Amino acid sequence: ESVEKFLYRDGEGGAAVGMTVAKIDVAAVVLFTELWLLDTYARKAEAKNRIRRVWNDLDGTRGLQHTNSVSLPGGFQDRLFESWLTWERRVEADGHQTFVIGWCPLEKYRGTHHRVDGAEKMHKATTRGVYIVREVTEHTCEWTWAQQVDLKITLPARVSDLASEQKLAWANEVQEKFRRNGKEVDREG
């Protein structure tokens, strides 16, 4: 199945809201783990030449701080995102699991705020959003992702749209990563 996508940008600028909904051929707990574990070797390798730090178990909670930088095209100054993330697992009335991961700017978290070297050279940007991973069958789930990003800069519409479309394409990459034979999935459903 295709990935449903929605993108809204208020005129020219660095603020946008996007949303995707996709069926993924993997157990809900597996996708939740893929989304939550931000401190893996593979993710560190993706962030060469950028700031990227994760602090797990903030103040003894299951929350974490994720600080990362993003390079913008066209000579614009890099942006720094400092976010607080947390999650919840629910068991629905039908017995299926739903995992919710939410994030917001770190300033909304009242506990410890870690700092990174080099942050002072960048402009701050903000993001907030939610992933909802709902179990459909034992081996399939539905992933809803809604996110608001504000780069705190006015960008040409074409640049903003390109950056947003690249980010939304990640849902297709995740779907493809876990794609299985359709007949196998049909037998399970």
PDB file of C-alpha atoms in Angstrom, residues 8-138:
ATOM      1  CA  TYR A   8       1.194  22.327   5.008  1.00  0.00           C
ATOM      2  CA  ARG A   9       3.401  25.381   4.882  1.00  0.00           C
ATOM      3  CA  ASP A  10       2.106  28.834   5.732  1.00  0.00           C
ATOM      4  CA  GLY A  11       3.407  30.868   2.786  1.00  0.00           C
ATOM      5  CA  GLU A  12       7.158  31.338   2.575  1.00  0.00           C
ATOM      6  CA  GLY A  13       9.104  30.454   5.641  1.00  0.00           C
ATOM      7  CA  GLY A  14      10.811  27.775   7.601  1.00  0.00           C
ATOM      8  CA  ALA A  15       7.737  26.427   9.402  1.00  0.00           C
ATOM      9  CA  ALA A  16       5.860  23.410   8.112  1.00  0.00           C
ATOM     10  CA  VAL A  17       3.533  20.680   9.331  1.00  0.00           C
ATOM     11  CA  GLY A  18       3.623  17.237   7.786  1.00  0.00           C
ATOM     12  CA  MET A  19       1.871  13.953   8.341  1.00  0.00           C
ATOM     13  CA  THR A  20       2.151  10.448   6.955  1.00  0.00           C
ATOM     14  CA  VAL A  21       0.130   7.276   7.470  1.00  0.00           C
ATOM     15  CA  ALA A  22       1.539   3.957   6.309  1.00  0.00           C
ATOM     16  CA  LYS A  23       0.946   0.254   6.718  1.00  0.00           C
ATOM     17  CA  ILE A  24       4.212  -1.439   7.652  1.00  0.00           C
ATOM     18  CA  ASP A  25       4.863  -5.198   7.324  1.00  0.00           C
ATOM     19  CA  VAL A  26       6.440  -5.647  10.743  1.00  0.00           C
ATOM     20  CA  ALA A  27       5.274  -6.156  14.322  1.00  0.00           C
ATOM     21  CA  ALA A  28       4.341  -2.929  16.120  1.00  0.00           C
ATOM     22  CA  VAL A  29       6.967  -3.497  18.819  1.00  0.00           C
ATOM     23  CA  VAL A  30       9.697  -3.857  16.162  1.00  0.00           C
ATOM     24  CA  LEU A  31       8.775  -0.556  14.488  1.00  0.00           C
ATOM     25  CA  PHE A  32       8.495   1.147  17.882  1.00  0.00           C
ATOM     26  CA  THR A  33      12.015  -0.045  18.713  1.00  0.00           C
ATOM     27  CA  GLU A  34      13.320   1.179  15.347  1.00  0.00           C
ATOM     28  CA  LEU A  35      11.846   4.648  15.971  1.00  0.00           C
ATOM     29  CA  TRP A  36      12.800   4.939  19.651  1.00  0.00           C
ATOM     30  CA  LEU A  37      16.427   3.770  19.611  1.00  0.00           C
ATOM     31  CA  LEU A  38      18.143   6.956  18.473  1.00  0.00           C
ATOM     32  CA  ASP A  39      21.587   6.065  19.786  1.00  0.00           C
ATOM     33  CA  THR A  40      22.514   3.214  17.434  1.00  0.00           C
ATOM     34  CA  TYR A  41      25.756   2.894  15.512  1.00  0.00           C
ATOM     35  CA  ALA A  42      23.944   3.308  12.182  1.00  0.00           C
ATOM     36  CA  ARG A  43      22.303   6.556  13.267  1.00  0.00           C
ATOM     37  CA  LYS A  44      25.599   7.899  14.586  1.00  0.00           C
ATOM     38  CA  ALA A  45      27.242   7.078  11.244  1.00  0.00           C
ATOM     39  CA  GLU A  46      24.541   9.037   9.375  1.00  0.00           C
ATOM     40  CA  ALA A  47      25.449  12.165  11.336  1.00  0.00           C
ATOM     41  CA  LYS A  48      29.066  12.644  10.228  1.00  0.00           C
ATOM     42  CA  ASN A  49      30.167  16.278  10.441  1.00  0.00           C
ATOM     43  CA  ARG A  50      27.066  17.225  12.416  1.00  0.00           C
ATOM     44  CA  ILE A  51      26.174  17.565  16.054  1.00  0.00           C
ATOM     45  CA  ARG A  52      24.197  14.553  17.209  1.00  0.00           C
ATOM     46  CA  ARG A  53      23.838  13.493  20.844  1.00  0.00           C
ATOM     47  CA  VAL A  54      21.320  11.401  22.733  1.00  0.00           C
ATOM     48  CA  TRP A  55      20.931  11.301  26.502  1.00  0.00           C
ATOM     49  CA  ASN A  56      18.765   8.375  27.613  1.00  0.00           C
ATOM     50  CA  ASP A  57      16.814   7.996  30.873  1.00  0.00           C
ATOM     51  CA  LEU A  58      16.676  11.727  31.636  1.00  0.00           C
ATOM     52  CA  ASP A  59      16.467  12.222  35.391  1.00  0.00           C
ATOM     53  CA  GLY A  60      15.650   8.523  35.883  1.00  0.00           C
ATOM     54  CA  THR A  61      12.638   8.614  33.531  1.00  0.00           C
ATOM     55  CA  ARG A  62      12.170   6.862  30.203  1.00  0.00           C
ATOM     56  CA  GLY A  63      12.436  10.238  28.494  1.00  0.00           C
ATOM     57  CA  LEU A  64      15.454  11.249  26.469  1.00  0.00           C
ATOM     58  CA  GLN A  65      17.107  14.355  25.085  1.00  0.00           C
ATOM     59  CA  HIS A  66      17.994  14.363  21.399  1.00  0.00           C
ATOM     60  CA  THR A  67      20.213  17.203  20.181  1.00  0.00           C
ATOM     61  CA  ASN A  68      21.083  17.351  16.506  1.00  0.00           C
ATOM     62  CA  SER A  69      22.148  19.859  13.908  1.00  0.00           C
ATOM     63  CA  VAL A  70      20.857  20.258  10.371  1.00  0.00           C
ATOM     64  CA  SER A  71      22.710  21.898   7.513  1.00  0.00           C
ATOM     65  CA  LEU A  72      20.621  24.095   5.264  1.00  0.00           C
ATOM     66  CA  PRO A  73      21.330  24.684   1.568  1.00  0.00           C
ATOM     67  CA  GLY A  74      22.202  28.038   0.060  1.00  0.00           C
ATOM     68  CA  GLY A  75      24.623  29.267   2.697  1.00  0.00           C
ATOM     69  CA  PHE A  76      22.059  29.550   5.509  1.00  0.00           C
ATOM     70  CA  GLN A  77      23.429  29.035   9.002  1.00  0.00           C
ATOM     71  CA  ASP A  78      23.053  25.505  10.438  1.00  0.00           C
ATOM     72  CA  ARG A  79      20.110  24.874  12.743  1.00  0.00           C
ATOM     73  CA  LEU A  80      20.190  23.118  16.114  1.00  0.00           C
ATOM     74  CA  PHE A  81      17.254  21.054  17.377  1.00  0.00           C
ATOM     75  CA  GLU A  82      17.112  20.211  21.082  1.00  0.00           C
ATOM     76  CA  SER A  83      14.174  17.923  21.799  1.00  0.00           C
ATOM     77  CA  TRP A  84      12.692  15.967  24.677  1.00  0.00           C
ATOM     78  CA  LEU A  85      11.091  12.627  23.777  1.00  0.00           C
ATOM     79  CA  THR A  86       9.026  10.170  25.759  1.00  0.00           C
ATOM     80  CA  TRP A  87       6.776   7.214  25.000  1.00  0.00           C
ATOM     81  CA  GLU A  88       3.811   5.172  26.191  1.00  0.00           C
ATOM     82  CA  ARG A  89       2.537   1.668  25.449  1.00  0.00           C
ATOM     83  CA  ARG A  90      -1.192   1.033  25.487  1.00  0.00           C
ATOM     84  CA  VAL A  91      -3.175  -2.162  25.188  1.00  0.00           C
ATOM     85  CA  GLU A  92      -6.412  -1.470  23.351  1.00  0.00           C
ATOM     86  CA  ALA A  93      -9.790  -3.105  24.096  1.00  0.00           C
ATOM     87  CA  ASP A  94      -9.206  -5.596  21.254  1.00  0.00           C
ATOM     88  CA  GLY A  95      -5.887  -6.663  22.832  1.00  0.00           C
ATOM     89  CA  HIS A  96      -3.712  -4.983  20.204  1.00  0.00           C
ATOM     90  CA  GLN A  97      -0.824  -2.788  21.285  1.00  0.00           C
ATOM     91  CA  THR A  98      -0.370   0.861  20.425  1.00  0.00           C
ATOM     92  CA  PHE A  99       2.908   2.680  20.998  1.00  0.00           C
ATOM     93  CA  VAL A 100       3.001   6.477  21.148  1.00  0.00           C
ATOM     94  CA  ILE A 101       6.250   8.449  20.946  1.00  0.00           C
ATOM     95  CA  GLY A 102       5.944  12.186  21.461  1.00  0.00           C
ATOM     96  CA  TRP A 103       8.501  14.974  21.299  1.00  0.00           C
ATOM     97  CA  CYS A 104       8.685  18.702  21.849  1.00  0.00           C
ATOM     98  CA  PRO A 105      11.314  21.413  22.287  1.00  0.00           C
ATOM     99  CA  LEU A 106      13.629  20.638  25.216  1.00  0.00           C
ATOM    100  CA  GLU A 107      12.662  23.906  26.900  1.00  0.00           C
ATOM    101  CA  LYS A 108       9.268  22.305  27.691  1.00  0.00           C
ATOM    102  CA  TYR A 109      11.023  19.677  29.850  1.00  0.00           C
ATOM    103  CA  ARG A 110      11.473  20.874  33.438  1.00  0.00           C
ATOM    104  CA  GLY A 111      14.412  18.612  34.262  1.00  0.00           C
ATOM    105  CA  THR A 112      18.036  18.353  33.169  1.00  0.00           C
ATOM    106  CA  HIS A 113      19.125  20.040  29.933  1.00  0.00           C
ATOM    107  CA  HIS A 114      22.450  18.815  28.553  1.00  0.00           C
ATOM    108  CA  ARG A 115      24.560  21.140  26.389  1.00  0.00           C
ATOM    109  CA  VAL A 116      26.862  20.340  23.487  1.00  0.00           C
ATOM    110  CA  ASP A 117      29.993  22.083  22.253  1.00  0.00           C
ATOM    111  CA  GLY A 118      29.436  24.131  19.108  1.00  0.00           C
ATOM    112  CA  ALA A 119      25.760  24.826  19.787  1.00  0.00           C
ATOM    113  CA  GLU A 120      26.417  28.532  20.212  1.00  0.00           C
ATOM    114  CA  LYS A 121      27.442  28.752  16.526  1.00  0.00           C
ATOM    115  CA  MET A 122      23.998  27.688  15.337  1.00  0.00           C
ATOM    116  CA  HIS A 123      20.516  29.111  15.265  1.00  0.00           C
ATOM    117  CA  LYS A 124      17.948  27.215  17.273  1.00  0.00           C
ATOM    118  CA  ALA A 125      15.065  25.547  15.496  1.00  0.00           C
ATOM    119  CA  THR A 126      12.142  23.662  17.012  1.00  0.00           C
ATOM    120  CA  THR A 127      10.177  20.539  16.308  1.00  0.00           C
ATOM    121  CA  ARG A 128       7.284  18.784  17.952  1.00  0.00           C
ATOM    122  CA  GLY A 129       5.392  15.738  16.906  1.00  0.00           C
ATOM    123  CA  VAL A 130       4.106  12.254  17.497  1.00  0.00           C
ATOM    124  CA  TYR A 131       4.547   8.744  16.137  1.00  0.00           C
ATOM    125  CA  ILE A 132       1.626   6.382  16.701  1.00  0.00           C
ATOM    126  CA  VAL A 133       2.353   2.735  15.955  1.00  0.00           C
ATOM    127  CA  ARG A 134      -0.833   0.665  16.082  1.00  0.00           C
ATOM    128  CA  GLU A 135      -0.725  -3.114  15.876  1.00  0.00           C
ATOM    129  CA  VAL A 136      -2.985  -4.401  13.084  1.00  0.00           C
ATOM    130  CA  THR A 137      -1.934  -8.077  13.193  1.00  0.00           C
ATOM    131  CA  GLU A 138       0.914  -9.869  14.916  1.00  0.00           C
TER     132      GLU A 138
END
